[in-house]
């Protein structure tokens, strides 16, 4: 549920010629079913409800931090349909908005659409974890790259979630995004939606 930009121009140029060892490393993965029976139980409708904040960073394939950012979020639900509005501010001053429309399909399965992703995102929650996958056209300098996001969300407690994403191109993990999301019971970011719609 994140975006990166200019600082990754160098990353993508170098990343396209990384070694076969990196490719083999990128192919190893764990399975969402590994979290069966873990707790606390992750329910998107319960966690993403009301105002939240997040603090995160983007690392290139070598582990170097290339971007940092903060996010304000406001989430609401009508039945099984959820809307999550996100307002990003990056360390270089760039600002960005994303709006997710989420559908709870039942049985721990979710689908979602956002203004800057391709087709439909799919997700599955098991125990404390959720795996969320989608494709995006990512602008890097004057070039656009179609990449795949492999998001993993882990519920720490009722107010805290850790979100880690691999950004994948040609089967290689080009970058990683990590953020900590925290519920803000005493804040109200709903007024940001009205301000955003006016612009």
PDB file of C-alpha atoms in Angstrom:
ATOM      1  CA  UNK A   1       0.000   0.000   0.000  1.00  0.00           C
ATOM      2  CA  UNK A   2       2.962   2.319  -0.722  1.00  0.00           C
ATOM      3  CA  UNK A   3       4.814   4.165  -3.486  1.00  0.00           C
ATOM      4  CA  UNK A   4       8.443   5.135  -4.167  1.00  0.00           C
ATOM      5  CA  UNK A   5       9.896   7.435  -6.803  1.00  0.00           C
ATOM      6  CA  UNK A   6      13.043   9.287  -7.982  1.00  0.00           C
ATOM      7  CA  UNK A   7      15.663   7.819  -5.608  1.00  0.00           C
ATOM      8  CA  UNK A   8      14.993   4.423  -7.171  1.00  0.00           C
ATOM      9  CA  UNK A   9      16.242   5.447 -10.630  1.00  0.00           C
ATOM     10  CA  UNK A  10      19.734   4.205  -9.744  1.00  0.00           C
ATOM     11  CA  UNK A  11      18.213   1.184  -8.012  1.00  0.00           C
ATOM     12  CA  UNK A  12      16.388  -0.057 -11.097  1.00  0.00           C
ATOM     13  CA  UNK A  13      19.356   0.458 -13.418  1.00  0.00           C
ATOM     14  CA  UNK A  14      21.624  -1.560 -11.145  1.00  0.00           C
ATOM     15  CA  UNK A  15      18.958  -4.024 -10.135  1.00  0.00           C
ATOM     16  CA  UNK A  16      18.318  -5.223 -13.668  1.00  0.00           C
ATOM     17  CA  UNK A  17      21.820  -6.707 -13.811  1.00  0.00           C
ATOM     18  CA  UNK A  18      22.065  -8.260 -10.351  1.00  0.00           C
ATOM     19  CA  UNK A  19      23.463 -11.748  -9.991  1.00  0.00           C
ATOM     20  CA  UNK A  20      21.738 -15.121 -10.236  1.00  0.00           C
ATOM     21  CA  UNK A  21      22.303 -15.520  -6.506  1.00  0.00           C
ATOM     22  CA  UNK A  22      19.878 -12.681  -5.873  1.00  0.00           C
ATOM     23  CA  UNK A  23      17.323 -14.325  -8.139  1.00  0.00           C
ATOM     24  CA  UNK A  24      17.550 -17.579  -6.211  1.00  0.00           C
ATOM     25  CA  UNK A  25      17.195 -15.696  -2.950  1.00  0.00           C
ATOM     26  CA  UNK A  26      14.116 -13.865  -4.243  1.00  0.00           C
ATOM     27  CA  UNK A  27      12.441 -17.139  -5.137  1.00  0.00           C
ATOM     28  CA  UNK A  28      12.376 -18.365  -1.546  1.00  0.00           C
ATOM     29  CA  UNK A  29       9.125 -17.538   0.220  1.00  0.00           C
ATOM     30  CA  UNK A  30       6.950 -18.593   3.104  1.00  0.00           C
ATOM     31  CA  UNK A  31       3.283 -19.537   2.978  1.00  0.00           C
ATOM     32  CA  UNK A  32       0.417 -17.619   4.589  1.00  0.00           C
ATOM     33  CA  UNK A  33      -0.915 -20.921   5.931  1.00  0.00           C
ATOM     34  CA  UNK A  34       2.181 -21.119   8.156  1.00  0.00           C
ATOM     35  CA  UNK A  35       0.404 -18.633  10.460  1.00  0.00           C
ATOM     36  CA  UNK A  36      -2.619 -20.845  11.096  1.00  0.00           C
ATOM     37  CA  UNK A  37      -3.480 -20.661  14.784  1.00  0.00           C
ATOM     38  CA  UNK A  38      -1.263 -17.657  15.534  1.00  0.00           C
ATOM     39  CA  UNK A  39      -2.614 -14.727  17.525  1.00  0.00           C
ATOM     40  CA  UNK A  40      -3.834 -12.060  17.803  1.00  0.00           C
ATOM     41  CA  UNK A  41      -6.318 -12.667  14.980  1.00  0.00           C
ATOM     42  CA  UNK A  42      -6.031 -10.141  12.129  1.00  0.00           C
ATOM     43  CA  UNK A  43      -9.333  -8.752  10.852  1.00  0.00           C
ATOM     44  CA  UNK A  44      -8.874  -5.826   8.453  1.00  0.00           C
ATOM     45  CA  UNK A  45     -12.286  -4.415   9.326  1.00  0.00           C
ATOM     46  CA  UNK A  46     -11.350  -4.225  12.999  1.00  0.00           C
ATOM     47  CA  UNK A  47      -7.829  -2.857  12.592  1.00  0.00           C
ATOM     48  CA  UNK A  48      -8.370  -0.472   9.676  1.00  0.00           C
ATOM     49  CA  UNK A  49     -11.172   1.492  11.253  1.00  0.00           C
ATOM     50  CA  UNK A  50     -10.963   5.211  12.024  1.00  0.00           C
ATOM     51  CA  UNK A  51      -7.699   7.173  12.114  1.00  0.00           C
ATOM     52  CA  UNK A  52      -4.240   5.605  11.856  1.00  0.00           C
ATOM     53  CA  UNK A  53      -0.658   6.739  11.288  1.00  0.00           C
ATOM     54  CA  UNK A  54       2.348   4.958   9.802  1.00  0.00           C
ATOM     55  CA  UNK A  55       6.099   5.524   9.671  1.00  0.00           C
ATOM     56  CA  UNK A  56       8.154   3.724   7.073  1.00  0.00           C
ATOM     57  CA  UNK A  57      11.257   3.412   4.956  1.00  0.00           C
ATOM     58  CA  UNK A  58      12.324   2.071   1.550  1.00  0.00           C
ATOM     59  CA  UNK A  59      15.517   0.015   1.246  1.00  0.00           C
ATOM     60  CA  UNK A  60      17.268  -0.956  -1.978  1.00  0.00           C
ATOM     61  CA  UNK A  61      18.444  -4.519  -2.667  1.00  0.00           C
ATOM     62  CA  UNK A  62      21.677  -3.862  -0.751  1.00  0.00           C
ATOM     63  CA  UNK A  63      19.760  -2.807   2.361  1.00  0.00           C
ATOM     64  CA  UNK A  64      20.524   0.920   2.064  1.00  0.00           C
ATOM     65  CA  UNK A  65      17.674   3.208   3.115  1.00  0.00           C
ATOM     66  CA  UNK A  66      16.746   5.364   0.109  1.00  0.00           C
ATOM     67  CA  UNK A  67      13.486   6.946   1.335  1.00  0.00           C
ATOM     68  CA  UNK A  68      11.581   7.589   4.547  1.00  0.00           C
ATOM     69  CA  UNK A  69       7.953   8.606   4.898  1.00  0.00           C
ATOM     70  CA  UNK A  70       4.975   9.131   7.177  1.00  0.00           C
ATOM     71  CA  UNK A  71       1.333   8.370   6.404  1.00  0.00           C
ATOM     72  CA  UNK A  72      -1.988   9.506   7.807  1.00  0.00           C
ATOM     73  CA  UNK A  73      -4.912   7.148   7.141  1.00  0.00           C
ATOM     74  CA  UNK A  74      -8.649   7.176   7.616  1.00  0.00           C
ATOM     75  CA  UNK A  75     -10.665   3.961   7.204  1.00  0.00           C
ATOM     76  CA  UNK A  76     -14.384   3.244   7.272  1.00  0.00           C
ATOM     77  CA  UNK A  77     -16.637   0.307   6.399  1.00  0.00           C
ATOM     78  CA  UNK A  78     -20.163  -0.279   5.166  1.00  0.00           C
ATOM     79  CA  UNK A  79     -20.883  -3.961   5.569  1.00  0.00           C
ATOM     80  CA  UNK A  80     -18.115  -5.862   3.797  1.00  0.00           C
ATOM     81  CA  UNK A  81     -16.949  -2.835   1.779  1.00  0.00           C
ATOM     82  CA  UNK A  82     -14.129  -0.744   3.209  1.00  0.00           C
ATOM     83  CA  UNK A  83     -12.463   2.497   2.154  1.00  0.00           C
ATOM     84  CA  UNK A  84      -8.947   3.378   3.296  1.00  0.00           C
ATOM     85  CA  UNK A  85      -7.634   6.847   2.403  1.00  0.00           C
ATOM     86  CA  UNK A  86      -3.873   7.356   2.730  1.00  0.00           C
ATOM     87  CA  UNK A  87      -1.877  10.612   2.695  1.00  0.00           C
ATOM     88  CA  UNK A  88       1.898  10.172   2.280  1.00  0.00           C
ATOM     89  CA  UNK A  89       4.633  12.698   3.076  1.00  0.00           C
ATOM     90  CA  UNK A  90       8.175  11.695   2.051  1.00  0.00           C
ATOM     91  CA  UNK A  91      11.449  12.938   3.525  1.00  0.00           C
ATOM     92  CA  UNK A  92      12.147  14.944   0.341  1.00  0.00           C
ATOM     93  CA  UNK A  93       8.821  16.791   0.643  1.00  0.00           C
ATOM     94  CA  UNK A  94       6.896  14.798  -1.975  1.00  0.00           C
ATOM     95  CA  UNK A  95       3.239  14.213  -1.142  1.00  0.00           C
ATOM     96  CA  UNK A  96       0.932  11.514  -2.442  1.00  0.00           C
ATOM     97  CA  UNK A  97      -2.600  10.268  -1.910  1.00  0.00           C
ATOM     98  CA  UNK A  98      -3.955   6.746  -2.354  1.00  0.00           C
ATOM     99  CA  UNK A  99      -7.510   5.493  -1.801  1.00  0.00           C
ATOM    100  CA  UNK A 100      -8.145   1.779  -1.358  1.00  0.00           C
ATOM    101  CA  UNK A 101     -11.575   0.191  -1.823  1.00  0.00           C
ATOM    102  CA  UNK A 102     -11.500  -3.158  -0.038  1.00  0.00           C
ATOM    103  CA  UNK A 103     -14.011  -6.014  -0.189  1.00  0.00           C
ATOM    104  CA  UNK A 104     -14.160  -8.649   2.538  1.00  0.00           C
ATOM    105  CA  UNK A 105     -14.916 -11.829   0.564  1.00  0.00           C
ATOM    106  CA  UNK A 106     -15.232 -14.007   3.676  1.00  0.00           C
ATOM    107  CA  UNK A 107     -13.052 -16.821   4.942  1.00  0.00           C
ATOM    108  CA  UNK A 108     -10.110 -14.458   5.427  1.00  0.00           C
ATOM    109  CA  UNK A 109     -10.057 -13.493   1.735  1.00  0.00           C
ATOM    110  CA  UNK A 110     -10.002  -9.894   0.508  1.00  0.00           C
ATOM    111  CA  UNK A 111      -9.875  -8.010  -2.780  1.00  0.00           C
ATOM    112  CA  UNK A 112      -9.042  -4.374  -3.381  1.00  0.00           C
ATOM    113  CA  UNK A 113      -8.647  -1.598  -5.913  1.00  0.00           C
ATOM    114  CA  UNK A 114      -6.764   1.701  -5.703  1.00  0.00           C
ATOM    115  CA  UNK A 115      -6.220   4.669  -7.969  1.00  0.00           C
ATOM    116  CA  UNK A 116      -2.672   3.709  -8.949  1.00  0.00           C
ATOM    117  CA  UNK A 117      -2.642  -0.101  -9.050  1.00  0.00           C
ATOM    118  CA  UNK A 118      -3.348  -2.411 -11.984  1.00  0.00           C
ATOM    119  CA  UNK A 119      -6.361  -4.701 -11.990  1.00  0.00           C
ATOM    120  CA  UNK A 120      -7.366  -6.130  -8.588  1.00  0.00           C
ATOM    121  CA  UNK A 121      -5.274  -6.709  -5.471  1.00  0.00           C
ATOM    122  CA  UNK A 122      -5.844 -10.007  -3.692  1.00  0.00           C
ATOM    123  CA  UNK A 123      -5.211 -10.846  -0.063  1.00  0.00           C
ATOM    124  CA  UNK A 124      -5.640 -13.643   2.445  1.00  0.00           C
ATOM    125  CA  UNK A 125      -5.511 -13.387   6.236  1.00  0.00           C
ATOM    126  CA  UNK A 126      -4.578 -16.333   8.438  1.00  0.00           C
ATOM    127  CA  UNK A 127      -4.025 -15.920  12.169  1.00  0.00           C
ATOM    128  CA  UNK A 128      -2.029 -12.761  12.849  1.00  0.00           C
ATOM    129  CA  UNK A 129      -0.871 -12.326   9.226  1.00  0.00           C
ATOM    130  CA  UNK A 130      -2.165 -11.158   5.866  1.00  0.00           C
ATOM    131  CA  UNK A 131      -0.505 -11.504   2.462  1.00  0.00           C
ATOM    132  CA  UNK A 132      -1.544  -8.837  -0.028  1.00  0.00           C
ATOM    133  CA  UNK A 133      -0.394  -8.860  -3.687  1.00  0.00           C
ATOM    134  CA  UNK A 134      -0.871  -6.431  -6.544  1.00  0.00           C
ATOM    135  CA  UNK A 135       0.781  -4.946  -9.645  1.00  0.00           C
ATOM    136  CA  UNK A 136       1.584  -1.268 -10.101  1.00  0.00           C
ATOM    137  CA  UNK A 137       3.109   0.997 -12.737  1.00  0.00           C
ATOM    138  CA  UNK A 138       5.870   2.713 -10.775  1.00  0.00           C
ATOM    139  CA  UNK A 139       7.315   6.005 -12.091  1.00  0.00           C
ATOM    140  CA  UNK A 140      11.093   6.198 -11.655  1.00  0.00           C
ATOM    141  CA  UNK A 141      12.493   9.371 -13.177  1.00  0.00           C
ATOM    142  CA  UNK A 142      11.307   9.603 -16.783  1.00  0.00           C
ATOM    143  CA  UNK A 143      10.617   5.863 -17.002  1.00  0.00           C
ATOM    144  CA  UNK A 144       7.729   3.735 -15.785  1.00  0.00           C
ATOM    145  CA  UNK A 145       8.163   0.166 -14.575  1.00  0.00           C
ATOM    146  CA  UNK A 146       5.449  -2.406 -14.018  1.00  0.00           C
ATOM    147  CA  UNK A 147       6.302  -4.059 -10.718  1.00  0.00           C
ATOM    148  CA  UNK A 148       4.664  -6.477  -8.321  1.00  0.00           C
ATOM    149  CA  UNK A 149       4.158  -5.755  -4.631  1.00  0.00           C
ATOM    150  CA  UNK A 150       4.181  -8.687  -2.222  1.00  0.00           C
ATOM    151  CA  UNK A 151       2.842  -7.223   1.040  1.00  0.00           C
ATOM    152  CA  UNK A 152       2.938  -9.018   4.379  1.00  0.00           C
ATOM    153  CA  UNK A 153       1.051  -7.526   7.331  1.00  0.00           C
ATOM    154  CA  UNK A 154       1.606  -8.796  10.886  1.00  0.00           C
ATOM    155  CA  UNK A 155      -0.652  -7.776  13.762  1.00  0.00           C
ATOM    156  CA  UNK A 156       1.421  -7.096  16.891  1.00  0.00           C
ATOM    157  CA  UNK A 157      -1.490  -6.096  19.123  1.00  0.00           C
ATOM    158  CA  UNK A 158      -4.907  -4.474  18.686  1.00  0.00           C
ATOM    159  CA  UNK A 159      -3.294  -1.090  17.974  1.00  0.00           C
ATOM    160  CA  UNK A 160      -0.089  -1.952  16.110  1.00  0.00           C
ATOM    161  CA  UNK A 161       0.743  -3.625  12.793  1.00  0.00           C
ATOM    162  CA  UNK A 162       4.048  -4.189  10.981  1.00  0.00           C
ATOM    163  CA  UNK A 163       3.845  -4.111   7.174  1.00  0.00           C
ATOM    164  CA  UNK A 164       6.706  -5.391   5.005  1.00  0.00           C
ATOM    165  CA  UNK A 165       6.653  -5.346   1.200  1.00  0.00           C
ATOM    166  CA  UNK A 166       8.906  -6.725  -1.519  1.00  0.00           C
ATOM    167  CA  UNK A 167       8.926  -4.772  -4.794  1.00  0.00           C
ATOM    168  CA  UNK A 168       9.542  -7.359  -7.508  1.00  0.00           C
ATOM    169  CA  UNK A 169      10.598  -6.958 -11.152  1.00  0.00           C
ATOM    170  CA  UNK A 170      11.626  -9.850 -13.447  1.00  0.00           C
ATOM    171  CA  UNK A 171      11.372 -12.155 -10.444  1.00  0.00           C
ATOM    172  CA  UNK A 172      13.929 -10.080  -8.501  1.00  0.00           C
ATOM    173  CA  UNK A 173      13.297  -8.203  -5.271  1.00  0.00           C
ATOM    174  CA  UNK A 174      14.395  -4.704  -6.277  1.00  0.00           C
ATOM    175  CA  UNK A 175      13.477  -2.968  -3.006  1.00  0.00           C
ATOM    176  CA  UNK A 176      11.819  -3.547   0.353  1.00  0.00           C
ATOM    177  CA  UNK A 177       9.366  -1.306   2.184  1.00  0.00           C
ATOM    178  CA  UNK A 178       8.825  -1.526   5.931  1.00  0.00           C
ATOM    179  CA  UNK A 179       6.354   0.453   7.990  1.00  0.00           C
ATOM    180  CA  UNK A 180       4.744   0.405  11.406  1.00  0.00           C
ATOM    181  CA  UNK A 181       1.024   1.269  11.440  1.00  0.00           C
ATOM    182  CA  UNK A 182      -0.606   2.503  14.644  1.00  0.00           C
ATOM    183  CA  UNK A 183      -4.271   3.176  15.430  1.00  0.00           C
ATOM    184  CA  UNK A 184      -4.954   6.728  16.653  1.00  0.00           C
ATOM    185  CA  UNK A 185      -8.089   6.617  18.789  1.00  0.00           C
ATOM    186  CA  UNK A 186      -7.707  10.272  19.833  1.00  0.00           C
ATOM    187  CA  UNK A 187      -7.244  11.647  16.284  1.00  0.00           C
ATOM    188  CA  UNK A 188      -9.739  12.371  13.507  1.00  0.00           C
ATOM    189  CA  UNK A 189      -8.363  12.471   9.971  1.00  0.00           C
ATOM    190  CA  UNK A 190     -11.789  12.258   8.304  1.00  0.00           C
ATOM    191  CA  UNK A 191     -11.664  15.997   7.533  1.00  0.00           C
ATOM    192  CA  UNK A 192      -8.677  15.336   5.239  1.00  0.00           C
ATOM    193  CA  UNK A 193     -11.012  13.496   2.843  1.00  0.00           C
ATOM    194  CA  UNK A 194     -13.194  16.571   2.295  1.00  0.00           C
ATOM    195  CA  UNK A 195     -10.119  18.797   1.827  1.00  0.00           C
ATOM    196  CA  UNK A 196      -8.667  16.329  -0.659  1.00  0.00           C
ATOM    197  CA  UNK A 197     -11.882  16.197  -2.716  1.00  0.00           C
ATOM    198  CA  UNK A 198     -11.939  20.001  -3.010  1.00  0.00           C
ATOM    199  CA  UNK A 199      -8.483  20.149  -4.613  1.00  0.00           C
TER     200      UNK A 199
END
